Coordinates of C-alpha atoms in Angstrom, one line a residue:
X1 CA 37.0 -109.0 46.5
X2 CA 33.5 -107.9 47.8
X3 CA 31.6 -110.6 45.8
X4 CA 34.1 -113.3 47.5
X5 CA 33.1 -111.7 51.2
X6 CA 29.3 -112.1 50.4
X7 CA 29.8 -115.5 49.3
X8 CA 31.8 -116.9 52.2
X9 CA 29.5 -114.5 54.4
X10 CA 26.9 -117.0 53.0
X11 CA 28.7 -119.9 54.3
X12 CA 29.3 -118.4 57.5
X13 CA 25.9 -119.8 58.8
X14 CA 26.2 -123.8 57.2
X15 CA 25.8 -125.9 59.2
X16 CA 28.0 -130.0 59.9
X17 CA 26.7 -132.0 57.2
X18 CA 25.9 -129.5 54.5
X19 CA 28.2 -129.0 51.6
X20 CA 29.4 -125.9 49.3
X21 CA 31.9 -125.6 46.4
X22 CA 35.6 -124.2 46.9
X23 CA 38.5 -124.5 45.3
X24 CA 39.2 -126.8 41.8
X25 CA 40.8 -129.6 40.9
X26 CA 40.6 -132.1 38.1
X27 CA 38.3 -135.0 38.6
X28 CA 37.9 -136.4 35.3
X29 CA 39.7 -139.2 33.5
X30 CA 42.0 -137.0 31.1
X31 CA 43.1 -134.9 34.5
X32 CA 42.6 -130.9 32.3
X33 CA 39.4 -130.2 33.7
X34 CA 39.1 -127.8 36.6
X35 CA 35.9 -128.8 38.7
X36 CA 35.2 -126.9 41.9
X37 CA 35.4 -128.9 44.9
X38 CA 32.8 -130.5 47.3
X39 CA 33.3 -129.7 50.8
X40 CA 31.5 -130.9 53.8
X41 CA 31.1 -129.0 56.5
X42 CA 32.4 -131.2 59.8
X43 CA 31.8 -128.3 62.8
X44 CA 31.1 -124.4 62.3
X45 CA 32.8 -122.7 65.3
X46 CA 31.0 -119.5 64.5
X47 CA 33.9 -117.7 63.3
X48 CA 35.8 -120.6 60.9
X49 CA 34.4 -123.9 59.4
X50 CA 36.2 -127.6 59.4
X51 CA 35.8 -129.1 56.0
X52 CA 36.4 -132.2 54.3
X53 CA 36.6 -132.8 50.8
X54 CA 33.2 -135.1 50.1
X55 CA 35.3 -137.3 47.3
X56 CA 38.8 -138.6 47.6
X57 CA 40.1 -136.4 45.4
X58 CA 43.5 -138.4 44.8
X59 CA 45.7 -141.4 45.5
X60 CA 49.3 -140.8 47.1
X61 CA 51.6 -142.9 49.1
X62 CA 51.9 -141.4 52.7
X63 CA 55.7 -141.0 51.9
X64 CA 57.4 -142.3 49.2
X65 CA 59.5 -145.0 51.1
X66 CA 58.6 -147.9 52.9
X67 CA 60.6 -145.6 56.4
X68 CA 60.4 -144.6 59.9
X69 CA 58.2 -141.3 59.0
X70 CA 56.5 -138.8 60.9
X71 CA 53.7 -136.9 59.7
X72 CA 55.4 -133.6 59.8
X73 CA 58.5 -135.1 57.8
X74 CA 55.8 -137.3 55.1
X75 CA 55.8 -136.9 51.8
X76 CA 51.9 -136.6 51.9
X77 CA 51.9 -133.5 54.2
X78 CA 54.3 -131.9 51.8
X79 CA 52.5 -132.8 48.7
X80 CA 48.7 -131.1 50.7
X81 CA 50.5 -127.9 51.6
X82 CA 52.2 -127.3 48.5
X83 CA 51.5 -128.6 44.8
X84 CA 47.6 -129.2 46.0
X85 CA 46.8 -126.3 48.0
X86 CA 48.6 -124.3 45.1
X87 CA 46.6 -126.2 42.2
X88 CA 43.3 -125.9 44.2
X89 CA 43.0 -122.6 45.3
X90 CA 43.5 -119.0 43.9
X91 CA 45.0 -115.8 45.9
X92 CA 41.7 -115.0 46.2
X93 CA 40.8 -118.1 48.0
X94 CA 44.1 -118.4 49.9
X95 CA 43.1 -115.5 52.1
X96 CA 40.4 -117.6 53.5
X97 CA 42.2 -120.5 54.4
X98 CA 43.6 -120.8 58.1
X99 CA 47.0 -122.1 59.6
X100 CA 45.8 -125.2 61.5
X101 CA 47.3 -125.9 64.4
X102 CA 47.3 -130.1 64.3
X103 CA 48.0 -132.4 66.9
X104 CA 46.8 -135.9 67.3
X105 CA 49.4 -136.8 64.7
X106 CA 51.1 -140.0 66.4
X107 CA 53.5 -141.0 69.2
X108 CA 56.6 -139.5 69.0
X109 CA 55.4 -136.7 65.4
X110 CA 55.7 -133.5 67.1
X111 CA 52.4 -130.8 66.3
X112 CA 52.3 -128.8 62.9
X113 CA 51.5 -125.9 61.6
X114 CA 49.2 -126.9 58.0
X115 CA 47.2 -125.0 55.6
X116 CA 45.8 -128.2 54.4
X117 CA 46.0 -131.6 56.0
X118 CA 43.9 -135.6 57.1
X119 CA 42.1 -135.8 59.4
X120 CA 43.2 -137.2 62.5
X121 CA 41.9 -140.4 64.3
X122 CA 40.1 -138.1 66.9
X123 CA 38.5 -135.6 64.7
X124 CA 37.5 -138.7 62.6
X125 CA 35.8 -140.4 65.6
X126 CA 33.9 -137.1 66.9
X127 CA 33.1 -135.6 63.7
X128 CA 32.1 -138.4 61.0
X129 CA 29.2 -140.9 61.1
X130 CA 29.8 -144.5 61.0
X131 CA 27.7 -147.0 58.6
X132 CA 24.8 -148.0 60.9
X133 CA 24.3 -144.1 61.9
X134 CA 21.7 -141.6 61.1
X135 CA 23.4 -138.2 60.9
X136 CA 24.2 -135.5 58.4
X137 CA 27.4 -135.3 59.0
X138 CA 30.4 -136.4 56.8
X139 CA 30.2 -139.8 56.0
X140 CA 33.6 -142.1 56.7
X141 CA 33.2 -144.5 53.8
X142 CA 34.0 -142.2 50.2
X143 CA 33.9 -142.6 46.9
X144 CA 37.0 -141.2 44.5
X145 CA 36.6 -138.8 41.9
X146 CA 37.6 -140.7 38.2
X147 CA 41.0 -138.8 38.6
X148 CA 41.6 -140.2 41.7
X149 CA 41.0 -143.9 40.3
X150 CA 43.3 -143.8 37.0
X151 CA 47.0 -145.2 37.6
X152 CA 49.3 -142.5 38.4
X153 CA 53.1 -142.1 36.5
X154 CA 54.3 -142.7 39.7
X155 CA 52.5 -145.9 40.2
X156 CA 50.2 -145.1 42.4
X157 CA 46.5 -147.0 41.5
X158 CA 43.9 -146.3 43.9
X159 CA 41.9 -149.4 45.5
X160 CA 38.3 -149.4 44.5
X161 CA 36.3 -152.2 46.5
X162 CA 34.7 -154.7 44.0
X163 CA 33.3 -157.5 46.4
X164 CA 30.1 -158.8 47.4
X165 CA 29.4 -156.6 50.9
X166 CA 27.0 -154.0 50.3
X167 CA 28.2 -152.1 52.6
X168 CA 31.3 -150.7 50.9
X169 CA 29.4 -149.2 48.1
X170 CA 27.2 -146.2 47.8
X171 CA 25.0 -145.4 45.8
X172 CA 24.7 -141.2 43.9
X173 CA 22.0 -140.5 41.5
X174 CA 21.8 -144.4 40.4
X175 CA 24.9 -145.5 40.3
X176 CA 26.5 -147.6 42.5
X177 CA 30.4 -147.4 43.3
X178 CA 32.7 -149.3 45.2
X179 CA 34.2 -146.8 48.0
X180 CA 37.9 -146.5 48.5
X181 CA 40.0 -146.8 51.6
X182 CA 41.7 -143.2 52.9
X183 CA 44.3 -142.0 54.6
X184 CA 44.3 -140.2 58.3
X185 CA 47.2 -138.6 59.4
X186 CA 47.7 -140.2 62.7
X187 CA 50.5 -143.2 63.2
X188 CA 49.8 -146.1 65.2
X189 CA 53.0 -146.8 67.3
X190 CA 55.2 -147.9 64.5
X191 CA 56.2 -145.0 62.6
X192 CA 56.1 -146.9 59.4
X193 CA 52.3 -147.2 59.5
X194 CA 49.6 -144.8 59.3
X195 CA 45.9 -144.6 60.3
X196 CA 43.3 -145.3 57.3
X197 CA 39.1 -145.6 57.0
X198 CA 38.6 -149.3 55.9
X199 CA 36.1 -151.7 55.3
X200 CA 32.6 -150.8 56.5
X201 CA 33.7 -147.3 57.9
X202 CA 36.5 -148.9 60.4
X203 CA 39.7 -147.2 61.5
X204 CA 42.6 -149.2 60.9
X205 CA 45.9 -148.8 61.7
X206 CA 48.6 -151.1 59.5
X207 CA 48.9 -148.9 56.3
X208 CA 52.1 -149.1 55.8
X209 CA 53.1 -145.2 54.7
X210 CA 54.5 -146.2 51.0
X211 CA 51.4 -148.0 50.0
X212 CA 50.2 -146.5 46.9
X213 CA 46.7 -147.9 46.8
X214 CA 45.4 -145.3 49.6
X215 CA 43.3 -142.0 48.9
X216 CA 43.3 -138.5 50.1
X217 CA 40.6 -136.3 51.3
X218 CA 42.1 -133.7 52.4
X219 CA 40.7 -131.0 55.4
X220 CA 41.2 -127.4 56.0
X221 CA 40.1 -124.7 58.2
X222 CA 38.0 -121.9 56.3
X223 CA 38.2 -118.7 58.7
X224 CA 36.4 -115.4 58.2
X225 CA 38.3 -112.4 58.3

């Protein structure tokens, strides 16, 4: 218990754009490793940190029918705060994480309460960089994790760009990989569609929420008690 308070006290002074471990989850091909996860820090409030996974850690559909859907009913939002938080975090690690209060989730999807959740379309806009941008801060395009990229049971097969626009790849210690598009939580006006980061770092808003060639990064609120 007092080795995880130094640790996080560590973290307490990180500042947007740096990034720490917390938390695992399998990110290799086979799916039975359990690698810590990358977190980038989006805004440090002085008492609790915004983070954002720095991979797309999966691919899910936004709900599992092609429906009228709101966030807090979506299959997605379910899956974050239940099977994921519970597969990526300990007790231990639990204690840290906050009860976001999260609005900005579409006309007509009433507020919830999350321990995990996406971004919103605001909190995308103010706190991540688009492509022609200088800033440390989170970067909108992403890259998946091998996990995420292998074809699910349930059919889900994550997009991986492959074209000729330079734009939609990045390049990590060599290697160059086509970036993925991912989900936000906000709905445009039809609530059969979501939000998602596109090409080149856009915002779009047709996904339609049983798509299963999206990817999740998920956010949380770290708090220190």
């Amino acid at each position: 218990m007092e080795k995880d308070n130094v640790a996080f006290t560590l973290h307490l002074s990180a500042k947007p754009g740096e990034i720490f471990t917390f938390g695992t989850y399998p990110q290799t091909v086979g799916g039975e490793d359990r690698t810590p996860i990358k977190w980038r820090v989006l805004q440090n409030s002085g008492s609790e940190l915004f983070i954002l996974s720095e991979y797309i850690l999966d691919c899910r559909r936004y709900h599992g029918e092609n429906a009228d859907i709101t966030w807090r009913d979506s299959d997605l939002r379910r899956w974050l705060n239940d099977e994921f938080y519970n597969a990526a975090f300990n007790d231990s690690e639990k204690r840290f994480i906050k009860t976001t209060h999260c609005a900005d989730n579409g006309e007509g999807s009433a507020d919830t309460e999350d321990k995990v959740f996406l971004p919103s379309v605001s909190e995308v806009k103010e706190l991540t960089y688009k492509l022609d941008e200088v800033s440390l801060s989170a970067k909108r395009r992403a890259i998946a994790t091998e996990f995420a990229r292998i074809k699910k049971n349930d059919g889900c097969h994550l997009y991986v760009y492959n074209k000729k626009v330079k734009n939609d790849y990045i390049t990590e210690e060599g290697e160059e990989s086509g970036c993925s598009w991912w989900w936000l939580r906000t709905q445009h006006g039809s609530s059969s569609r979501a939000f998602f980061i596109g090409p080149r770092s856009s915002i779009r808003s047709y996904g339609r929420v049983n798509l299963a060639c999206y990817g999740v990064r998920p956010a949380l609120v770290i708090h220190f008690q």
